């Protein structure tokens, strides 16, 4: 707002509720004089500003404390404002400071905003009155009692102030809009605080807040008017110099509000005699060279009668008044511009007019005439300010809160020196739609509000609680590999489906199912990659008998969770989690979904849109881009129609858009069946009852198309360095893959598993995460893992890390260094021992998960294995010596052959 705005009456109404400001005080030299203002600093840190003016027969004493609502913690909102009230109550010397001020006929007040609290009293020039005022301020600087009894009597007053603010609908609109404009910064909180915080404040907390902030090193004393400067300085030194400098150090506030990345909208509906619209834009703090442009913009846009908003909205009768003010803050604040409307004005029309006018500066820049008018108004207002000691003290308080009292004069200078090019350049940067938070106030005949939701004590909620019967207890099951093999019944249906049953009593009578289906040949799957990928997810969209919603409701009623996915290279995977009483019905519904999908057009279209949206988003995300680029490179030898081919994101999107329900139906009809698959049940079920059910549901289901597993040999690729620059991404991603001609039956596989565990699969104990996260702080997540085929000699030692793009060089150096050390020195005996213990614990843990066990057994059935294979692998690992593991590392790990894919905004400057 301007120093003495023409909109004074309106702004008084707007600001009836405490608005939001900003500040973080900065150190000043011990002595300085600026335009008749003398600055002094006492040894205890108190800053003094003396402004002698013999032409005024009054004196104003002002104390500004650099504390406001910005310094309050969670649950403490309103604390700074409460203290403002209590500073007129009991101190060491006075029973009632407010009463003493009134007895002396002084004009006095206190105000609080987000960054400061100030107190001032103005009185006729009189040395005795001045001495009393100084003594009183020194007393309440550290001697306020902050009593519970004072708070109790003042609470009604504070509530009344809150209630008066609640009656001010336009002021509430300002609060709501500013709250929406800030996600994290305390400027989004009203200075008056949340009513619940204020009413429940603990006196010890309030006293601690006072003792922390009301200290001489956190305050500025201003004396302005007709007084004897040397005598007053001596008296101040005597009265305030006796206050000790506190030992505590005030913590700095450091929250930075992120850049707003899209319009925000707040709507307020309440009974009111007026309506309004308010547009708030994030802007730099008062100290910024750009700030003068915001002061000019307020005059050019919101001035009466010359502002654009007045001419375009008020004069035609579309609004009653235009207003605006910039937040003069030490930390980034808001530029606010708005319109007050009558109840019969069109809010939506006024909103559009406001936004168009404010954001039209690119095509309608501020003119030389508008700049000159703003400069003239500022010069006039500033002269009036200097001639009014009380107003000057308050204005200086705002500058003190913003960091330094001289910023007030700096702002004047910058406005005087402003030119239209500089003003318009600044405004074009900040008055953007994406930086706008818009508030709208609609007047209603009656309030339309939901009830106030209040906390409920758990004890109250549980008064009439009646527990149900405990879940059925399960058996103490031995999860060793040998016992699983003993308890597993394996057989094969006539159509070829391999089945494994592991009945056991489980808590809650739970049952887990895993069903893997293999389909197609290389020639049969050519050109059908997209359908093969989508059919699994599309199965539950509808069947011949039930809609999508009915299928979902059916599984819910059966307390069953169903899932299915499919791939062009590895077939389909189906899971089912159910319970013994519901298992038969759940299996029947699952069979219906698997065997009789209808692929309804409307549902498929929704799925395809979702898939396209996901691919479009993935094409902008570093993790997906880096991973996809590496997969593409490793599959580059396959032609476009090969199911093993990996196309670009654009190709994938085009293929999705070309997919139809008919194509999905045809693929399912030709390729899906149970002749080549594995069905496993683990949990609480009756095997004798389940067997005929499995035969009836799946025994006659076979696919017309033949099946032959797609070979996936080791790609002949090494040493790739791939990179993709993505703009405006805060994080980057790297994936690495060292390709090894090793299967999971290879003699060195057990050693390589341990090596990979030490390198990157052991969490915080791994080499990579220790280096990149714990030592250098470069990555939230980094690791390595080993994937090996059971069918051919093809394995990957995969590596990955997430990091800030400006740290790419350091991340790359860390990977290179750790891999070189890994090969050169191998692992240590301690690392080997730890890895063996951790890997055994991990194996024991995953075998306690029935769903994981079902999936593992399904994989075993396809490969002709049992859990005995896992036990033998674990035993080989346990028997390995340090020399054997390190020999395997040297034999297989060649960092120069690793393939790397990087994605991120690598145009950002490197971190120092």
PDB file of N, CA, C and O in Angstrom, residues 43-81:
ATOM      1  N   UNK A  43      25.415  -1.527  24.079  1.00  0.00           N
ATOM      2  CA  UNK A  43      26.180  -2.778  24.168  1.00  0.00           C
ATOM      3  C   UNK A  43      25.307  -4.025  24.267  1.00  0.00           C
ATOM      4  O   UNK A  43      25.724  -5.111  23.858  1.00  0.00           O
ATOM      5  N   UNK A  44      24.097  -3.888  24.815  1.00  0.00           N
ATOM      6  CA  UNK A  44      23.221  -5.065  24.918  1.00  0.00           C
ATOM      7  C   UNK A  44      22.493  -5.392  23.618  1.00  0.00           C
ATOM      8  O   UNK A  44      21.675  -6.303  23.560  1.00  0.00           O
ATOM      9  N   UNK A  45      22.788  -4.597  22.564  1.00  0.00           N
ATOM     10  CA  UNK A  45      22.213  -4.882  21.260  1.00  0.00           C
ATOM     11  C   UNK A  45      21.035  -4.021  20.883  1.00  0.00           C
ATOM     12  O   UNK A  45      20.572  -4.065  19.732  1.00  0.00           O
ATOM     13  N   UNK A  46      20.504  -3.220  21.802  1.00  0.00           N
ATOM     14  CA  UNK A  46      19.352  -2.395  21.486  1.00  0.00           C
ATOM     15  C   UNK A  46      19.716  -1.331  20.445  1.00  0.00           C
ATOM     16  O   UNK A  46      20.687  -0.597  20.603  1.00  0.00           O
ATOM     17  N   UNK A  47      18.931  -1.251  19.384  1.00  0.00           N
ATOM     18  CA  UNK A  47      19.108  -0.241  18.351  1.00  0.00           C
ATOM     19  C   UNK A  47      18.254   0.977  18.692  1.00  0.00           C
ATOM     20  O   UNK A  47      17.087   0.835  19.063  1.00  0.00           O
ATOM     21  N   UNK A  48      18.839   2.189  18.576  1.00  0.00           N
ATOM     22  CA  UNK A  48      18.146   3.429  18.888  1.00  0.00           C
ATOM     23  C   UNK A  48      18.087   4.291  17.642  1.00  0.00           C
ATOM     24  O   UNK A  48      19.079   4.431  16.928  1.00  0.00           O
ATOM     25  N   UNK A  49      16.921   4.896  17.394  1.00  0.00           N
ATOM     26  CA  UNK A  49      16.765   5.880  16.333  1.00  0.00           C
ATOM     27  C   UNK A  49      16.189   7.145  16.959  1.00  0.00           C
ATOM     28  O   UNK A  49      15.081   7.109  17.526  1.00  0.00           O
ATOM     29  N   UNK A  50      16.939   8.225  16.886  1.00  0.00           N
ATOM     30  CA  UNK A  50      16.486   9.502  17.429  1.00  0.00           C
ATOM     31  C   UNK A  50      16.191  10.444  16.274  1.00  0.00           C
ATOM     32  O   UNK A  50      17.038  10.653  15.399  1.00  0.00           O
ATOM     33  N   UNK A  51      14.952  11.035  16.313  1.00  0.00           N
ATOM     34  CA  UNK A  51      14.512  11.913  15.227  1.00  0.00           C
ATOM     35  C   UNK A  51      14.011  13.223  15.848  1.00  0.00           C
ATOM     36  O   UNK A  51      12.800  13.430  16.008  1.00  0.00           O
ATOM     37  N   UNK A  52      14.925  14.097  16.250  1.00  0.00           N
ATOM     38  CA  UNK A  52      14.494  15.359  16.865  1.00  0.00           C
ATOM     39  C   UNK A  52      13.821  16.278  15.847  1.00  0.00           C
ATOM     40  O   UNK A  52      14.287  16.411  14.716  1.00  0.00           O
ATOM     41  N   UNK A  53      12.694  16.879  16.251  1.00  0.00           N
ATOM     42  CA  UNK A  53      11.958  17.793  15.386  1.00  0.00           C
ATOM     43  C   UNK A  53      11.304  18.842  16.275  1.00  0.00           C
ATOM     44  O   UNK A  53      10.215  18.629  16.835  1.00  0.00           O
ATOM     45  N   UNK A  54      11.974  19.957  16.418  1.00  0.00           N
ATOM     46  CA  UNK A  54      11.492  21.001  17.320  1.00  0.00           C
ATOM     47  C   UNK A  54      10.231  21.666  16.826  1.00  0.00           C
ATOM     48  O   UNK A  54       9.568  22.391  17.580  1.00  0.00           O
ATOM     49  N   UNK A  55       9.873  21.466  15.556  1.00  0.00           N
ATOM     50  CA  UNK A  55       8.679  22.126  15.013  1.00  0.00           C
ATOM     51  C   UNK A  55       7.391  21.462  15.478  1.00  0.00           C
ATOM     52  O   UNK A  55       6.305  22.015  15.277  1.00  0.00           O
ATOM     53  N   UNK A  56       7.482  20.229  16.031  1.00  0.00           N
ATOM     54  CA  UNK A  56       6.289  19.526  16.472  1.00  0.00           C
ATOM     55  C   UNK A  56       6.229  19.553  17.994  1.00  0.00           C
ATOM     56  O   UNK A  56       7.196  19.174  18.671  1.00  0.00           O
ATOM     57  N   UNK A  57       5.117  19.974  18.584  1.00  0.00           N
ATOM     58  CA  UNK A  57       5.024  20.056  20.040  1.00  0.00           C
ATOM     59  C   UNK A  57       4.691  18.720  20.689  1.00  0.00           C
ATOM     60  O   UNK A  57       4.162  18.675  21.792  1.00  0.00           O
ATOM     61  N   UNK A  58       4.943  17.635  20.001  1.00  0.00           N
ATOM     62  CA  UNK A  58       4.652  16.310  20.541  1.00  0.00           C
ATOM     63  C   UNK A  58       5.889  15.429  20.436  1.00  0.00           C
ATOM     64  O   UNK A  58       6.842  15.735  19.721  1.00  0.00           O
ATOM     65  N   UNK A  59       5.819  14.311  21.157  1.00  0.00           N
ATOM     66  CA  UNK A  59       6.869  13.298  21.103  1.00  0.00           C
ATOM     67  C   UNK A  59       6.200  11.936  20.909  1.00  0.00           C
ATOM     68  O   UNK A  59       5.161  11.660  21.515  1.00  0.00           O
ATOM     69  N   UNK A  60       6.785  11.134  20.080  1.00  0.00           N
ATOM     70  CA  UNK A  60       6.333   9.753  19.904  1.00  0.00           C
ATOM     71  C   UNK A  60       7.461   8.818  20.296  1.00  0.00           C
ATOM     72  O   UNK A  60       8.603   8.972  19.832  1.00  0.00           O
ATOM     73  N   UNK A  61       7.159   7.881  21.170  1.00  0.00           N
ATOM     74  CA  UNK A  61       8.101   6.818  21.541  1.00  0.00           C
ATOM     75  C   UNK A  61       7.568   5.522  20.931  1.00  0.00           C
ATOM     76  O   UNK A  61       6.404   5.157  21.149  1.00  0.00           O
ATOM     77  N   UNK A  62       8.386   4.847  20.176  1.00  0.00           N
ATOM     78  CA  UNK A  62       7.982   3.608  19.495  1.00  0.00           C
ATOM     79  C   UNK A  62       9.036   2.529  19.754  1.00  0.00           C
ATOM     80  O   UNK A  62      10.230   2.779  19.613  1.00  0.00           O
ATOM     81  N   UNK A  63       8.584   1.360  20.137  1.00  0.00           N
ATOM     82  CA  UNK A  63       9.480   0.204  20.265  1.00  0.00           C
ATOM     83  C   UNK A  63       8.998  -0.874  19.312  1.00  0.00           C
ATOM     84  O   UNK A  63       7.830  -1.278  19.362  1.00  0.00           O
ATOM     85  N   UNK A  64       9.881  -1.298  18.438  1.00  0.00           N
ATOM     86  CA  UNK A  64       9.562  -2.364  17.488  1.00  0.00           C
ATOM     87  C   UNK A  64      10.360  -3.610  17.846  1.00  0.00           C
ATOM     88  O   UNK A  64      11.593  -3.573  17.932  1.00  0.00           O
ATOM     89  N   UNK A  65       9.647  -4.707  18.078  1.00  0.00           N
ATOM     90  CA  UNK A  65      10.284  -6.001  18.344  1.00  0.00           C
ATOM     91  C   UNK A  65      10.216  -6.822  17.057  1.00  0.00           C
ATOM     92  O   UNK A  65       9.164  -6.910  16.417  1.00  0.00           O
ATOM     93  N   UNK A  66      11.331  -7.421  16.720  1.00  0.00           N
ATOM     94  CA  UNK A  66      11.395  -8.203  15.476  1.00  0.00           C
ATOM     95  C   UNK A  66      10.824  -9.596  15.696  1.00  0.00           C
ATOM     96  O   UNK A  66      11.506 -10.608  15.554  1.00  0.00           O
ATOM     97  N   UNK A  67       9.563  -9.641  16.030  1.00  0.00           N
ATOM     98  CA  UNK A  67       8.875 -10.910  16.237  1.00  0.00           C
ATOM     99  C   UNK A  67       7.425 -10.728  15.829  1.00  0.00           C
ATOM    100  O   UNK A  67       6.782  -9.727  16.158  1.00  0.00           O
ATOM    101  N   UNK A  68       6.939 -11.677  15.080  1.00  0.00           N
ATOM    102  CA  UNK A  68       5.551 -11.658  14.642  1.00  0.00           C
ATOM    103  C   UNK A  68       5.070 -13.068  14.430  1.00  0.00           C
ATOM    104  O   UNK A  68       5.681 -14.045  14.899  1.00  0.00           O
ATOM    105  N   UNK A  69       3.981 -13.221  13.715  1.00  0.00           N
ATOM    106  CA  UNK A  69       3.398 -14.554  13.541  1.00  0.00           C
ATOM    107  C   UNK A  69       4.311 -15.489  12.765  1.00  0.00           C
ATOM    108  O   UNK A  69       4.169 -16.714  12.855  1.00  0.00           O
ATOM    109  N   UNK A  70       5.255 -14.939  12.002  1.00  0.00           N
ATOM    110  CA  UNK A  70       6.193 -15.795  11.269  1.00  0.00           C
ATOM    111  C   UNK A  70       7.054 -16.641  12.205  1.00  0.00           C
ATOM    112  O   UNK A  70       7.559 -17.700  11.825  1.00  0.00           O
ATOM    113  N   UNK A  71       7.218 -16.202  13.431  1.00  0.00           N
ATOM    114  CA  UNK A  71       8.108 -16.883  14.372  1.00  0.00           C
ATOM    115  C   UNK A  71       7.388 -17.893  15.249  1.00  0.00           C
ATOM    116  O   UNK A  71       8.003 -18.498  16.123  1.00  0.00           O
ATOM    117  N   UNK A  72       6.100 -18.088  15.020  1.00  0.00           N
ATOM    118  CA  UNK A  72       5.321 -19.024  15.832  1.00  0.00           C
ATOM    119  C   UNK A  72       5.430 -20.431  15.275  1.00  0.00           C
ATOM    120  O   UNK A  72       5.541 -20.645  14.071  1.00  0.00           O
ATOM    121  N   UNK A  73       5.402 -21.399  16.168  1.00  0.00           N
ATOM    122  CA  UNK A  73       5.436 -22.797  15.753  1.00  0.00           C
ATOM    123  C   UNK A  73       4.040 -23.370  15.624  1.00  0.00           C
ATOM    124  O   UNK A  73       3.029 -22.696  15.904  1.00  0.00           O
ATOM    125  N   UNK A  74       3.944 -24.632  15.220  1.00  0.00           N
ATOM    126  CA  UNK A  74       2.651 -25.292  15.120  1.00  0.00           C
ATOM    127  C   UNK A  74       1.985 -25.337  16.490  1.00  0.00           C
ATOM    128  O   UNK A  74       2.617 -25.656  17.489  1.00  0.00           O
ATOM    129  N   UNK A  75       0.708 -25.002  16.517  1.00  0.00           N
ATOM    130  CA  UNK A  75      -0.028 -24.951  17.772  1.00  0.00           C
ATOM    131  C   UNK A  75       0.190 -23.672  18.548  1.00  0.00           C
ATOM    132  O   UNK A  75      -0.389 -23.493  19.625  1.00  0.00           O
ATOM    133  N   UNK A  76       1.025 -22.765  18.027  1.00  0.00           N
ATOM    134  CA  UNK A  76       1.330 -21.516  18.709  1.00  0.00           C
ATOM    135  C   UNK A  76       0.787 -20.296  17.964  1.00  0.00           C
ATOM    136  O   UNK A  76       1.130 -19.168  18.303  1.00  0.00           O
ATOM    137  N   UNK A  77      -0.041 -20.507  16.953  1.00  0.00           N
ATOM    138  CA  UNK A  77      -0.490 -19.351  16.175  1.00  0.00           C
ATOM    139  C   UNK A  77      -1.232 -18.363  17.064  1.00  0.00           C
ATOM    140  O   UNK A  77      -1.970 -18.749  17.975  1.00  0.00           O
ATOM    141  N   UNK A  78      -1.027 -17.096  16.773  1.00  0.00           N
ATOM    142  CA  UNK A  78      -1.654 -16.040  17.557  1.00  0.00           C
ATOM    143  C   UNK A  78      -0.870 -15.632  18.785  1.00  0.00           C
ATOM    144  O   UNK A  78      -1.251 -14.699  19.508  1.00  0.00           O
ATOM    145  N   UNK A  79       0.256 -16.300  19.062  1.00  0.00           N
ATOM    146  CA  UNK A  79       1.015 -16.030  20.272  1.00  0.00           C
ATOM    147  C   UNK A  79       1.601 -14.619  20.277  1.00  0.00           C
ATOM    148  O   UNK A  79       1.566 -13.910  21.289  1.00  0.00           O
ATOM    149  N   UNK A  80       2.164 -14.178  19.152  1.00  0.00           N
ATOM    150  CA  UNK A  80       2.737 -12.831  19.084  1.00  0.00           C
ATOM    151  C   UNK A  80       1.658 -11.783  19.324  1.00  0.00           C
ATOM    152  O   UNK A  80       1.877 -10.787  20.028  1.00  0.00           O
ATOM    153  N   UNK A  81       0.478 -12.013  18.774  1.00  0.00           N
ATOM    154  CA  UNK A  81      -0.622 -11.068  18.953  1.00  0.00           C
ATOM    155  C   UNK A  81      -1.136 -11.086  20.393  1.00  0.00           C
ATOM    156  O   UNK A  81      -1.473 -10.030  20.965  1.00  0.00           O
TER     157      UNK A  81
END
